[in-house]
Short mmCIF file of C-alpha atoms in Angstrom, two decimals:
data_model
loop_
_atom_site.label_atom_id
_atom_site.label_comp_id
_atom_site.label_asym_id
_atom_site.label_seq_id
_atom_site.Cartn_x
_atom_site.Cartn_y
_atom_site.Cartn_z
CA MET A 1 0.00 0.00 0.00
CA SER A 2 1.17 3.42 -0.81
CA LYS A 3 1.81 5.69 2.10
CA PRO A 4 -0.42 8.67 2.24
CA LYS A 5 1.31 11.90 1.35
CA PRO A 6 1.67 14.19 4.27
CA LYS A 7 -0.49 17.24 4.07
CA ARG A 8 1.32 20.43 3.40
CA ALA A 9 0.99 23.08 5.99
CA TRP A 10 -1.21 25.84 4.89
CA LYS A 11 0.71 29.00 4.18
CA PRO A 12 -1.07 32.25 3.91
CA SER A 13 -0.70 34.09 0.63
CA TRP A 14 -0.02 37.31 2.37
CA LYS A 15 3.20 38.03 4.16
CA PRO A 16 3.26 39.41 7.61
CA ALA A 17 4.42 42.91 8.09
CA SER A 18 7.54 41.70 9.79
CA SER A 19 8.66 39.82 6.71
CA ALA A 20 7.61 42.42 4.22
CA LYS A 21 10.29 44.43 2.56
CA THR A 22 11.32 47.38 4.60
CA ARG A 23 9.95 50.51 3.23
CA LYS A 24 12.41 53.03 2.14
CA THR A 25 12.42 55.82 4.66
CA PRO A 26 12.59 59.17 3.04
CA LYS A 27 15.94 60.73 3.43
CA PRO A 28 15.92 63.70 5.65
CA THR A 29 15.96 66.82 3.63
CA ALA A 30 19.15 68.72 4.01
CA LYS A 31 18.81 71.75 6.18
CA PRO A 32 19.27 74.96 4.30
CA THR A 33 22.78 76.08 4.87
CA ALA A 34 23.14 79.49 6.36
CA LYS A 35 24.45 81.98 3.92
CA ALA A 36 27.98 83.09 4.56
CA PRO A 37 28.13 86.66 5.78
CA ALA A 38 28.79 89.09 3.05
CA LYS A 39 32.40 90.04 2.86
CA PRO A 40 33.08 93.63 3.74
CA PRO A 41 33.99 95.74 0.79
CA GLN A 42 37.67 95.58 0.22
CA GLU A 43 39.57 98.77 0.56
CA ALA A 44 40.88 100.01 -2.68
CA THR A 45 44.61 100.24 -2.72
CA PRO A 46 45.65 103.87 -2.68
CA LYS A 47 47.10 105.10 -5.88
CA ARG A 48 50.74 105.90 -5.78
CA ARG A 49 51.50 109.51 -6.36
CA PRO A 50 55.21 109.88 -6.97
CA PHE A 51 54.94 113.62 -7.59
CA ALA A 52 53.15 114.20 -4.26
CA PHE A 53 55.80 112.20 -2.42
CA LEU A 54 58.58 114.11 -4.18
CA ALA A 55 56.95 117.42 -3.33
CA ARG A 56 56.70 116.37 0.32
CA VAL A 57 60.37 115.39 0.46
CA LEU A 58 61.46 118.66 -1.17
CA THR A 59 59.29 120.70 1.21
CA VAL A 60 60.72 118.99 4.28
CA MET A 61 64.29 119.38 3.00
CA CYS A 62 63.79 123.09 2.31
CA ALA A 63 62.25 123.58 5.75
CA PHE A 64 65.22 121.80 7.32
CA VAL A 65 67.70 124.03 5.46
CA PHE A 66 65.82 127.14 6.56
CA MET A 67 65.74 125.82 10.12
CA VAL A 68 69.52 125.38 10.16
CA ALA A 69 70.01 128.87 8.73
CA PHE A 70 67.64 130.31 11.30
CA ALA A 71 69.52 128.54 14.11
CA VAL A 72 72.77 130.15 12.92
CA ILE A 73 71.16 133.60 12.78
CA LEU A 74 69.61 133.08 16.22
CA ALA A 75 72.98 132.14 17.69
CA ARG A 76 74.64 135.22 16.21
CA LEU A 77 71.92 137.55 17.47
CA THR A 78 71.66 136.16 20.99
CA LEU A 79 74.90 134.41 21.90
CA GLU A 80 77.55 136.85 20.70
CA PRO A 81 79.18 138.93 23.46
CA SER A 82 78.35 142.62 23.59
CA PRO A 83 80.72 144.34 26.06
CA ALA A 84 79.38 147.79 25.16
CA SER A 85 75.95 146.88 26.48
CA THR A 86 77.09 145.67 29.87
CA ALA A 87 75.97 148.83 31.66
CA LEU A 88 72.58 148.85 29.93
CA THR A 89 71.51 145.26 30.45
CA HIS A 90 69.87 143.92 33.59
CA THR A 91 68.26 140.66 34.56
CA ASN A 92 64.46 140.58 34.48
CA PHE A 93 62.39 137.84 36.11
CA HIS A 94 59.14 139.86 36.26
CA PRO A 95 56.89 139.50 33.18
CA GLY A 96 55.97 142.85 31.70
CA SER A 97 58.79 144.87 33.25
CA SER A 98 60.88 145.09 30.08
CA LEU A 99 57.79 145.71 27.96
CA ARG A 100 56.96 148.80 30.02
CA ALA A 101 60.55 149.94 29.68
CA TYR A 102 60.36 149.53 25.90
CA LEU A 103 57.12 151.53 25.70
CA ASP A 104 58.47 154.29 27.95
CA GLN A 105 61.32 155.06 25.55
CA PRO A 106 61.21 158.54 24.01
CA GLU A 107 61.02 157.29 20.44
CA MET A 108 58.38 154.79 19.42
CA ARG A 109 60.74 153.48 16.79
CA ASP A 110 62.99 151.98 19.45
CA ALA A 111 60.03 150.28 21.15
CA ILE A 112 58.83 148.83 17.85
CA ARG A 113 62.32 147.59 17.09
CA GLN A 114 62.69 145.88 20.46
CA ILE A 115 59.21 144.36 20.62
CA GLY A 116 58.87 143.61 16.91
CA GLY A 117 62.34 142.09 16.73
CA ASN A 118 61.57 139.62 19.51
CA LEU A 119 58.23 138.75 17.92
CA LEU A 120 59.82 138.14 14.50
CA LEU A 121 62.49 136.00 16.12
CA GLY A 122 59.85 133.47 17.14
CA VAL A 123 57.85 133.38 13.90
CA PRO A 124 60.14 130.86 12.11
CA PHE A 125 59.59 128.40 14.97
CA GLY A 126 55.85 128.38 14.34
CA ILE A 127 56.32 127.88 10.60
CA LEU A 128 59.25 125.48 10.31
CA VAL A 129 59.02 123.27 13.41
CA PRO A 130 55.69 121.57 12.45
CA ILE A 131 57.14 120.73 9.02
CA VAL A 132 60.54 119.47 10.13
CA ALA A 133 59.16 117.54 13.12
CA PRO A 134 55.57 116.43 12.41
CA ARG A 135 55.13 115.12 15.96
CA THR A 136 55.29 118.69 17.24
CA ARG A 137 52.20 119.76 15.31
CA GLY A 138 49.63 121.47 17.48
CA VAL A 139 49.46 124.84 19.19
CA LEU A 140 50.49 123.65 22.64
CA ARG A 141 53.42 121.60 21.36
CA VAL A 142 54.77 124.43 19.24
CA LEU A 143 54.45 126.89 22.11
CA PHE A 144 56.07 124.51 24.56
CA LEU A 145 59.00 123.77 22.25
CA THR A 146 59.55 127.45 21.43
CA ALA A 147 59.37 128.51 25.07
CA THR A 148 61.82 125.76 26.05
CA VAL A 149 64.39 126.71 23.39
CA MET A 150 64.14 130.42 24.08
CA LEU A 151 64.35 129.85 27.82
CA MET A 152 67.58 127.93 27.32
CA VAL A 153 68.93 130.75 25.15
CA GLU A 154 68.09 133.33 27.81
CA VAL A 155 69.71 131.26 30.54
CA ALA A 156 72.86 130.94 28.43
CA GLN A 157 72.84 134.69 27.83
CA GLY A 158 72.57 135.52 31.51
CA ALA A 159 75.12 132.97 32.68
CA LEU A 160 77.78 132.85 29.95
CA ILE A 161 77.61 135.81 27.56
CA THR A 162 79.14 139.16 28.37
CA GLY A 163 76.79 142.08 27.85
CA ARG A 164 73.71 139.86 27.79
CA ALA A 165 71.14 139.21 30.51
CA PHE A 166 68.22 136.93 31.18
CA ASP A 167 64.86 138.53 30.31
CA ILE A 168 61.61 136.66 30.74
CA ASP A 169 59.80 139.15 28.50
CA ASP A 170 61.96 138.08 25.57
CA VAL A 171 60.79 134.51 26.07
CA ILE A 172 57.16 135.66 26.13
CA LEU A 173 57.57 137.73 22.96
CA ASN A 174 59.40 134.93 21.12
CA THR A 175 56.69 132.42 22.06
CA THR A 176 53.98 134.84 20.94
CA GLY A 177 55.73 135.22 17.59
CA ALA A 178 55.82 131.42 17.21
CA LEU A 179 52.07 131.32 17.85
CA VAL A 180 51.46 133.94 15.16
CA GLY A 181 53.64 132.07 12.65
CA TYR A 182 51.91 128.77 13.37
CA LEU A 183 48.39 130.16 13.03
CA LEU A 184 49.17 132.06 9.83
CA LEU A 185 51.30 129.57 7.88
CA GLY A 186 52.70 126.70 9.93
CA ARG A 187 49.40 124.92 10.48
CA ARG A 188 48.31 125.15 6.85
CA ILE A 189 51.64 124.05 5.40
CA SER A 190 52.01 121.12 7.80
CA ARG A 191 48.48 119.92 7.02
CA ALA A 192 49.19 120.11 3.30
CA VAL A 193 52.48 118.24 3.62
CA TYR A 194 51.27 115.52 5.98
CA ALA A 195 47.68 115.21 4.76
CA PRO A 196 46.24 111.71 5.50
CA ARG A 197 45.59 109.52 2.49
CA ARG A 198 41.95 108.87 1.72
CA ARG A 199 41.05 105.26 0.96
CA ALA A 200 38.13 104.70 -1.32
CA THR A 201 35.96 101.63 -0.60
CA SER A 202 34.66 99.58 -3.50
CA SER A 203 30.85 99.47 -3.54
CA LYS A 204 28.96 96.50 -4.91
#
């Protein structure tokens, strides 16, 4: 006798969810990347101006030559002995005392010569110093430098030179002359020589 065939186990036609093919999960959308910050406009390279540079160099050199010449003239006017004036000179530490003496002279011409000469002696400081030494630009710096130099000259006159004496009014007049020279010409010339370069920015 033939053996009965074993019955096949019933298999469902549908597949359980566990055996089903895994569904493709949608890929996460890429997050929008933040835009890079806009680059600041690049500064345009300043144009080279050889003629302006040459003019600046020539101006500074001329100012230096005039400064040396003025120093020589100042030394001859203030540091040369004057034995004939020994009886007429006297030391003055009181501001305004010599000015009153100048104005009390019989002839106004002598007063103008004394006062005007001391004023003119300080004018070159106010014009040349800001050009030769740009760090000294500014009213206070020019006045301080002029007063210091003239004070040293007056001290040397009173201590070392025959026929010369220390006079504080001369220092005041010289410093006032430097102020006048700086306000009239020194400030304008120094600004023109050492003008800052303007940098143009490129616009998009």
